[in-house]
XYZ file of C-alpha atoms in Angstrom:
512
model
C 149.879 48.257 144.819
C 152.923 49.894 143.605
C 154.240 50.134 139.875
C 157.085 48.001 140.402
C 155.084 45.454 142.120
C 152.323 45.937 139.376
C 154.824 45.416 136.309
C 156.261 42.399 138.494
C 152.962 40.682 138.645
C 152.517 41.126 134.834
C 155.857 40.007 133.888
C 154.787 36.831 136.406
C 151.455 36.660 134.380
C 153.270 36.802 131.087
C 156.621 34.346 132.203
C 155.579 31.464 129.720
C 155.629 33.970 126.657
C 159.184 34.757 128.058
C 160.013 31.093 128.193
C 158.780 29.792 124.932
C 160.536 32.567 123.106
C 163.825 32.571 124.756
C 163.482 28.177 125.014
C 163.049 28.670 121.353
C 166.121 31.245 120.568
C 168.301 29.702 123.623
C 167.539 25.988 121.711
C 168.348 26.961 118.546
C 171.263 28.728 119.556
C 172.748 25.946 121.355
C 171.864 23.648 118.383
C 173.744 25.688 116.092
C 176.975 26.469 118.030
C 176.680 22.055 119.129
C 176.377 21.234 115.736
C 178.437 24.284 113.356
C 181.360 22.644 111.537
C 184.437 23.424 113.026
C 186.599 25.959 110.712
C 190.215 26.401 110.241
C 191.871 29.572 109.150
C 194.833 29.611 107.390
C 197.136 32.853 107.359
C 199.477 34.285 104.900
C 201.823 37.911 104.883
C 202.887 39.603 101.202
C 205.161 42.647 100.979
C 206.019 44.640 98.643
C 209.560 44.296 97.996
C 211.625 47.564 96.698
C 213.409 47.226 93.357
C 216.932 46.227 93.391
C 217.959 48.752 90.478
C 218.343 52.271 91.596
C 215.711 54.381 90.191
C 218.762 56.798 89.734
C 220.351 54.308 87.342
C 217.750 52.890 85.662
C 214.195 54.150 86.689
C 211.038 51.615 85.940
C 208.089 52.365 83.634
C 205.884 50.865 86.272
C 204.723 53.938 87.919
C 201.867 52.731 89.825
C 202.184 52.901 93.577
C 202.240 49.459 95.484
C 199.263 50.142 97.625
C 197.239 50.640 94.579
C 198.700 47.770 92.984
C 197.510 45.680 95.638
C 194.100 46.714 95.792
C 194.194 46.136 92.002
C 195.452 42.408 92.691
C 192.815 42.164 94.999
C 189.951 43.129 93.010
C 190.913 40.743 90.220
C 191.457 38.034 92.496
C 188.017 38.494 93.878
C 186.210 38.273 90.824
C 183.506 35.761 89.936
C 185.470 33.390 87.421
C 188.199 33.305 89.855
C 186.554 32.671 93.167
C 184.037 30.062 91.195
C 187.477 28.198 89.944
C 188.873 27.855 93.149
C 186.074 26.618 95.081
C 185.372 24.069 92.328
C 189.203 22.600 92.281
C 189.537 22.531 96.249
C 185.601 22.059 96.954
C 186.099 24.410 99.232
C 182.955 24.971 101.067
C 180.065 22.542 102.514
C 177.486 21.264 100.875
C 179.461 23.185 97.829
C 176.795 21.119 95.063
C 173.823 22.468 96.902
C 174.692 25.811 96.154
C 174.550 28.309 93.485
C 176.924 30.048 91.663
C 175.835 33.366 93.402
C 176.111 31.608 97.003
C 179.544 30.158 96.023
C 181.149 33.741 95.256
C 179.786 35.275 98.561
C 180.806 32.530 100.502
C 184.045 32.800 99.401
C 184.139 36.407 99.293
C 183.082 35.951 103.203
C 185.492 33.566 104.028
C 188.257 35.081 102.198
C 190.089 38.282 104.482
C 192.329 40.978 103.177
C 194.120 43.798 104.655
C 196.372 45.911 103.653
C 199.190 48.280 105.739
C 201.372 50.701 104.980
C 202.654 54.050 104.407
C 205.365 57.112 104.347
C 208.517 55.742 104.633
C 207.027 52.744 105.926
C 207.164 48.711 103.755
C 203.470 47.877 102.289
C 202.610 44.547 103.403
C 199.422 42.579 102.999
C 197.717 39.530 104.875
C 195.540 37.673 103.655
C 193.040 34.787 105.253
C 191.007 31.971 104.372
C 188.574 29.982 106.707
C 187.523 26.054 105.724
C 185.945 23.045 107.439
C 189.483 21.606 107.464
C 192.911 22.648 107.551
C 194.117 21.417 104.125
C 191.602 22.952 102.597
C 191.805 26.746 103.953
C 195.659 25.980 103.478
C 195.108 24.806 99.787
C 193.183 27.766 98.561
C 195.371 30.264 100.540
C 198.546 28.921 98.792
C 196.289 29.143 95.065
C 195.463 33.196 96.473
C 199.083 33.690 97.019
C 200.359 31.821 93.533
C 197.736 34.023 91.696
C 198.510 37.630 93.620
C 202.202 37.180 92.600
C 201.478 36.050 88.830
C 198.925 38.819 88.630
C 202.158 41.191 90.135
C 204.324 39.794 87.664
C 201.250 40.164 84.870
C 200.874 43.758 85.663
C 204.122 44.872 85.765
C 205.596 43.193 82.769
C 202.514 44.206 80.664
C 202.530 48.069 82.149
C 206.550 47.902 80.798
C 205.514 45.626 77.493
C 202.673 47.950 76.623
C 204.873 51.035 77.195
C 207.900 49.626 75.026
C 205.278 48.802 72.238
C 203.776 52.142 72.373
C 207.226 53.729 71.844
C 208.254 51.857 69.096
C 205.309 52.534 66.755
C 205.908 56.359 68.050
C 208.945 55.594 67.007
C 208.231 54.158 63.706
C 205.282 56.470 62.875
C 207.880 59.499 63.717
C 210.770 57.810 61.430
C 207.659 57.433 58.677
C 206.858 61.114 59.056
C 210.483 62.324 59.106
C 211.322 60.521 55.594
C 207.976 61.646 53.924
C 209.180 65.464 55.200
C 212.963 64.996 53.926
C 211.025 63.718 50.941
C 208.704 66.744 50.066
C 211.899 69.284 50.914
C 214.063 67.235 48.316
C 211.042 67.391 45.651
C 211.085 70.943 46.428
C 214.608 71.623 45.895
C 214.383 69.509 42.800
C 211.437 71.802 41.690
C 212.955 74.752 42.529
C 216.942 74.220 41.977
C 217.901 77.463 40.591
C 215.766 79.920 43.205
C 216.866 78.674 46.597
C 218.026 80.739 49.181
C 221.318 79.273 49.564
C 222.372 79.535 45.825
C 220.659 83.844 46.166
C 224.240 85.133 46.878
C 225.780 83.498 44.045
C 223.110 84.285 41.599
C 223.064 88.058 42.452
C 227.054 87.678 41.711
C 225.954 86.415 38.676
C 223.810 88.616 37.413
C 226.244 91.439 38.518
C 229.012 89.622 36.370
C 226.969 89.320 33.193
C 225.660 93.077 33.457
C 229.082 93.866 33.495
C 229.728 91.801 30.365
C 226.021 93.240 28.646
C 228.066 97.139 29.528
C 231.515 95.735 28.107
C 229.809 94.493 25.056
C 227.519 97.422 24.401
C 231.186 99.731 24.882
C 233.069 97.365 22.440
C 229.969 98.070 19.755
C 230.368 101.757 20.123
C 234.133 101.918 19.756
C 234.011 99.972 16.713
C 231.508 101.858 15.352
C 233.898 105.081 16.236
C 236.221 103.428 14.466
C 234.564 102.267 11.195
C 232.746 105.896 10.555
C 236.380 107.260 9.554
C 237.497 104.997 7.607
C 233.939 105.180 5.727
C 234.663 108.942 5.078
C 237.894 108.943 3.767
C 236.556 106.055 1.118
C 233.921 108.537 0.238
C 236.033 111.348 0.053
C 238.471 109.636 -2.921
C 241.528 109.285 -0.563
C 244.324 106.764 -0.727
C 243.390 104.472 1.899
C 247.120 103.194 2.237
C 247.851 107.156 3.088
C 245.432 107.127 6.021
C 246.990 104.204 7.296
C 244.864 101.689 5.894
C 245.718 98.659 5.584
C 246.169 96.724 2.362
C 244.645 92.794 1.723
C 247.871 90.099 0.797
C 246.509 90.252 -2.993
C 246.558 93.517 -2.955
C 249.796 93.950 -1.890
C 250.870 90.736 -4.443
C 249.527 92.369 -7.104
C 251.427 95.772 -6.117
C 254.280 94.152 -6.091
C 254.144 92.084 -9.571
C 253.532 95.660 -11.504
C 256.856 96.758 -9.972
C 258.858 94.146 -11.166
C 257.185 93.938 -14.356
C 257.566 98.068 -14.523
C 261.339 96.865 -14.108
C 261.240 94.194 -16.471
C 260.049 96.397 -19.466
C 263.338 98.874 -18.876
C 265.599 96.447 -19.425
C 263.953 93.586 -21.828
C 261.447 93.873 -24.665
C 257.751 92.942 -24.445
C 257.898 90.023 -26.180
C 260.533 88.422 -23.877
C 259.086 85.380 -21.930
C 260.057 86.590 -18.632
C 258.343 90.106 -19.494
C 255.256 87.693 -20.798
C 255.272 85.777 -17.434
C 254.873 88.582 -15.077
C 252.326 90.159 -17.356
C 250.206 86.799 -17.122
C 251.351 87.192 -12.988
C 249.308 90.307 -12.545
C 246.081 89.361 -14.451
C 246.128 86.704 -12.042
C 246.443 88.596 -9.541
C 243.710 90.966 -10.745
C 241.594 88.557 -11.088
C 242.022 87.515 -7.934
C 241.267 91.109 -6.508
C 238.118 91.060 -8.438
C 236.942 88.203 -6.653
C 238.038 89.530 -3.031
C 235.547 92.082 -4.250
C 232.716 89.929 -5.804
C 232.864 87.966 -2.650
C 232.063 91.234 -0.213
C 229.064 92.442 -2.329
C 227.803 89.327 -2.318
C 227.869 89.308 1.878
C 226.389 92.623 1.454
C 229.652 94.425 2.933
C 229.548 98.014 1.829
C 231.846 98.176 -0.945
C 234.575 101.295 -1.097
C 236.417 100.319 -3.767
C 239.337 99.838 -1.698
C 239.699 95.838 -0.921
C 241.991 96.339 2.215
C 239.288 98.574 3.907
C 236.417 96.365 2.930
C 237.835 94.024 4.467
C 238.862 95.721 7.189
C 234.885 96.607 7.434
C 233.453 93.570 7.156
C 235.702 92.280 10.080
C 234.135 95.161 12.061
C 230.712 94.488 11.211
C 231.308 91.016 11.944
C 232.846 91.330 15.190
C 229.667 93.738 16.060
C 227.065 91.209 14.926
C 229.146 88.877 17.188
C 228.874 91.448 20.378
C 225.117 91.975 19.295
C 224.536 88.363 19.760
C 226.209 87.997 23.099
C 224.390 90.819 24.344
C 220.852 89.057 23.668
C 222.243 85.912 25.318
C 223.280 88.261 28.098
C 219.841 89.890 28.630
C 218.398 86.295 28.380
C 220.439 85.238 31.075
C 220.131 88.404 33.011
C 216.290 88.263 32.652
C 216.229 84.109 33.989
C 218.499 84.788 36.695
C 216.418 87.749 37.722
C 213.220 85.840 37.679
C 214.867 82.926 40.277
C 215.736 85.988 42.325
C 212.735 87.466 42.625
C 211.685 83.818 43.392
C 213.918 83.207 46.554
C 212.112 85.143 48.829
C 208.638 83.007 48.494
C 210.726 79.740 48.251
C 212.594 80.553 51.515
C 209.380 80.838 53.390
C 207.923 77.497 51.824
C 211.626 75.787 52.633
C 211.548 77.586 56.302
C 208.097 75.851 56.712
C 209.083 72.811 55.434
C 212.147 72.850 57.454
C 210.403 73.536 60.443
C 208.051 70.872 60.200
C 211.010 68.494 59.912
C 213.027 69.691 62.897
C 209.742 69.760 65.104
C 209.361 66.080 63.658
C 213.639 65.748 64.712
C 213.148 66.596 68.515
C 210.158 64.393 68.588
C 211.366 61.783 67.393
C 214.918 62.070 69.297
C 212.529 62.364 72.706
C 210.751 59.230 71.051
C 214.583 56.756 70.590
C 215.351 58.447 74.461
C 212.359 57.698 75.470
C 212.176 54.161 73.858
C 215.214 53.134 75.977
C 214.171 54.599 78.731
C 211.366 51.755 78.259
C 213.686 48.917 76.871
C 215.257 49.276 79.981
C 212.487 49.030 82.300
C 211.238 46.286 80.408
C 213.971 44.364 80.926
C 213.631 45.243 84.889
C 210.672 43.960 85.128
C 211.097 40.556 83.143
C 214.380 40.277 84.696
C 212.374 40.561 88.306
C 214.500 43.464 89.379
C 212.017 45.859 89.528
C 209.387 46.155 92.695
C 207.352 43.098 93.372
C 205.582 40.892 95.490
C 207.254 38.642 97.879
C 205.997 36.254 100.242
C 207.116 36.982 104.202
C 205.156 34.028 105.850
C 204.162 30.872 103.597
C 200.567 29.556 104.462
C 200.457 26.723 106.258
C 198.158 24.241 107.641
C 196.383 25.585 110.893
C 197.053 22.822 113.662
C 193.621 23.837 115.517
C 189.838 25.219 114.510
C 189.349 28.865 115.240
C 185.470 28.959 114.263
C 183.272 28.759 115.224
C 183.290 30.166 119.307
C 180.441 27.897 120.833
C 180.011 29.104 124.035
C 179.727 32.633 122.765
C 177.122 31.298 120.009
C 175.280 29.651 122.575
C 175.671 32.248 125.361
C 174.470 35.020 123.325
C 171.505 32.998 121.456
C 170.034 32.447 125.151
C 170.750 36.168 126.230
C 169.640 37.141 123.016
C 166.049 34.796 123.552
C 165.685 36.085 127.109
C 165.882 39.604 125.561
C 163.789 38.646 122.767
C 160.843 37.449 124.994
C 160.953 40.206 127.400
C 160.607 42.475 124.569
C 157.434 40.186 123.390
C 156.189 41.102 126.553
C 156.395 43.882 126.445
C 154.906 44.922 122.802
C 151.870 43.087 124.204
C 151.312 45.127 127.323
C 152.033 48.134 125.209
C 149.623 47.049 123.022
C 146.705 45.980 125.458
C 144.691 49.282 126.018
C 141.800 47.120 128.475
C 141.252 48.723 131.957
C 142.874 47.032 134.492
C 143.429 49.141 137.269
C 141.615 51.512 139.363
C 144.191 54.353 137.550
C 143.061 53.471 134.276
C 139.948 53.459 134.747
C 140.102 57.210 135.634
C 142.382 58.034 132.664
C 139.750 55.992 130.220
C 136.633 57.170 131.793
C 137.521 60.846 133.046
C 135.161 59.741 136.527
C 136.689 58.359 140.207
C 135.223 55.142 141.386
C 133.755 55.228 144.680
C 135.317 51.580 145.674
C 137.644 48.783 143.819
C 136.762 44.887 144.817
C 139.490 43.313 143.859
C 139.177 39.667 142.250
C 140.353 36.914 145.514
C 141.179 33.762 144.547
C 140.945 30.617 147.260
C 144.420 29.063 147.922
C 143.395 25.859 145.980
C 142.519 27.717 142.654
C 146.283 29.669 142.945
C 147.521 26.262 143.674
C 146.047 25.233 140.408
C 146.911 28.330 138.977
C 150.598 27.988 139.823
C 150.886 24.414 139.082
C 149.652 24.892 135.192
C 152.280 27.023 134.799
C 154.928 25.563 135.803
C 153.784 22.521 134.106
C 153.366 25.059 130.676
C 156.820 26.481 131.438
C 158.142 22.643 131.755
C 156.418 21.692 128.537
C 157.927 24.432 126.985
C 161.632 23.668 127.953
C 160.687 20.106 126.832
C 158.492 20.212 123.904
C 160.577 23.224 121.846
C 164.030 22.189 122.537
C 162.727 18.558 121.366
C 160.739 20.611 118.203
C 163.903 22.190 117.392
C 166.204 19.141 117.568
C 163.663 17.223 115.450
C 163.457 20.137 112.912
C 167.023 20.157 112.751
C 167.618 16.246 112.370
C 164.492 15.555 110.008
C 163.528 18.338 107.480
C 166.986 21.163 107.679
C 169.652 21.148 109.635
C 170.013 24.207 111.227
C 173.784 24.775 111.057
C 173.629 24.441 106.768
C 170.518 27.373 107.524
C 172.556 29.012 109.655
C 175.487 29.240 107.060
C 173.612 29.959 104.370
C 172.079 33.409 106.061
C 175.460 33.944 106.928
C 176.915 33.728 103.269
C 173.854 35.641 102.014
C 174.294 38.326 104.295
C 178.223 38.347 103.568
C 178.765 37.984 107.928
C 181.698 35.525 109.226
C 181.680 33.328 112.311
């Protein structure tokens, strides 16, 4: 006996194992794809739309790209909340009560399809599907997928340019803030330090200059009146006439001079007892007294008295005009010694101001780059609420599908009997594979290592194959009955087979 006819004769041996298991599968199958709801899919095309502002004119703040915009959308429509929402408003799936929360979102995850195209230079556009057990339904929740993806646009965009606007203007206020609190430490400084800042330095060293000038004039003035006072002191000392050197005389002094003249004249021509004699007399004791007192009155300032009125006076008025000089030239070395001291003080305030100064103009251009920048984002702000900016439009409205396109039955049941017929040779054949017994004269040799002499085969009379034959096709008739009857009972009494069926399909995350 040959191989092939060998492994034909086992495959004959082992048909009813084929037929039960591929009865079994093939049933089922055919079961499933009979009694699977139809489904109805619903379509729907988005595109993102370019803005209708020139970013040349007025650019967005929404810098995100479309593409990842719409996966964004997608992943938030998609979420758990959402999806659980959806399904509970439209009861969008079968048997929807019987099912958990966690069965809900993957059946709607499963039934939901999303794809998105695009590229360089080319529009980004987006469809999006939904399958249901009826039309209005898949067209119901598509519609509610669309309304959402454009809110959640419009939610994105308007809160990227919101949040942007709102972080400029507290940069903007915090920067305003800072700039007053620096103008306010440089004025305190310049309050502080009013008489030693650099921009005042040039007129203070002028200063200075002028009153050292005025400290030499005044110290010159004191030594030429002292020059002149020394001879004047001499020629007192020496006994000379102080009216021959050119001194002058006080009024009384002269007064007096001048009453002993006329009464000199007087006495030539009238007696001494005339009145008019009498009268001048009494005229030049006044006057004398008078003198006296011009004198009294210098000792008593502590003048150095001469004995010559006229120069004491003369003296005095020197010393006081020096005393006066001497004065002004403390004031002047006061004032030459403060304005000094601010000098000297510049330099260290220039370098505190120059800091300060800096801090404030690094605080300027921020805070200019802040305002440009802050309507920069006003602008886009007001793109975006205004809907001028990129969005999401709709290119075909969903509507309601006029035909099922789930599930394919012949293809379900097709492939569930290929698939059984596959499945039961493959039974088969693990059990041959597995059955090491000796059934040949060939293996026989291989197990024992020795060569049989002769092989009897087994003969069976024609009635016992008769027999033989006829239990097997009765088994393989049974089994076409009895387990597509099993099945159908299984399916009609304890679980239907299509709700099975759809629930290892939504586990699994696999679409019809």
């Amino acid at each position: 006996m040959s191989e092939l006819q060998y492994y034909f004769s086992l495959f004959i041996r082992r048909l009813p194992i084929v037929v039960l298991v591929s009865a079994l599968v093939s049933a089922v199958s055919v079961i499933v794809a009979i009694k699977l709801p139809p489904e109805f899919e619903s379509h729907a095309r988005l595109m993102v739309e370019s803005s209708q502002i020139p970013d040349s004119l007025a650019p967005s703040t929404v810098q995100i790209s479309s593409v990842e915009r719409l996966q964004v959308i997608q992943n938030r429509l998609l979420t758990r909340p959402v999806l659980l929402d959806i399904a509970e408003r439209f009861n969008a799936l079968p048997n929807q009560s019987q099912m958990s929360p966690d069965e809900i979102v993957n059946a709607m995850r499963s039934r939901t399809g999303m794809r998105t195209s695009g590229g360089r230079n080319q529009a980004t556009i987006m469809q999006i599907t939904f399958e249901a057990r009826t039309a209005e339904i898949a067209a119901g929740v598509l519609n509610e997928y669309v309304s959402l993806i454009q809110q959640e646009d419009v939610t994105i965009r308007t809160g990227s340019a919101t949040d942007t606007l709102d972080f400029f203007d507290i940069e903007v206020r915090r920067l305003s803030e800072e700039l007053s609190a620096q103008s306010e430490k440089i004025l305190e400084f310049k309050k502080a330090h009013i008489n030693a800042l650099p921009d005042s330095l040039d007129f203070r060293q002028r200063q200075r200059s002028a009153l050292q000038d005025r400290l030499e004039q005044a110290e010159r003035d004191i030594y030429d009146l002292r020059t002149q006072r020394q001879p004047w002191i001499e020629i007192a000392s020496a006994g000379g006439d102080a009216a021959a050197a050119g001194l002058p005389k006080s009024r009384t002094q002269i007064q007096l001079d001048e009453t002993r003249t006329e009464l000199q004249d007087a006495l030539l021509v009238y007696s001494a007892t005339n009145p008019k004699v009498r009268l001048l007399q009494a005229r030049v004791g006044l006057l004398e007294e008078a003198v006296e007192q011009e004198r009294a009155s210098q000792e008593a300032e502590g003048t150095e008295e001469t004995g010559n009125s006229a120069l004491d006076l003369r003296l005095a008025e020197i010393d006081a005009r020096v005393e006066t000089l001497q004065g002004q030239i403390e004031g002047l070395n006061s004032r030459i010694e403060a304005v000094g001291k601010t000098i000297d003080e510049t330099p260290e305030n220039a370098i505190v101001l120059e800091d300060l100064q800096r801090g404030y103009n690094n605080l300027q251009q921020q805070y200019n780059t802040a305002v440009a920048r802050q309507a920069e984002a006003s602008t886009g702000e007001k793109i975006e609420v205004l809907s001028k900016g990129e969005r999401v439009t709709i290119i075909d409205q969903p509507t309601v599908p006029s035909r099922p396109t789930k599930p394919n039955r012949m293809m379900i049941a097709g492939g569930g009997t290929f698939l059984g017929l596959m499945l039961g040779v493959a039974v088969v054949f693990l059990l041959e594979l597995l059955n090491r017994a000796p059934r040949r004269p060939e293996d026989i040799i291989k197990k024992l290592g020795v060569w049989p002499m002769a092989t009897i085969p087994y003969t069976r009379t024609r009635h016992d194959m008769i027999v033989q034959r006829s239990r097997k096709i009765a088994l393989i008739i049974a089994i076409l009955i009895v387990v597509p009857v099993g099945v159908w009972a299984i399916h009609e009494y304890y679980l239907p087979l299509d709700i099975l069926a759809q629930k290892i399909m939504n586990r699994i995350g696999v679409r019809w």
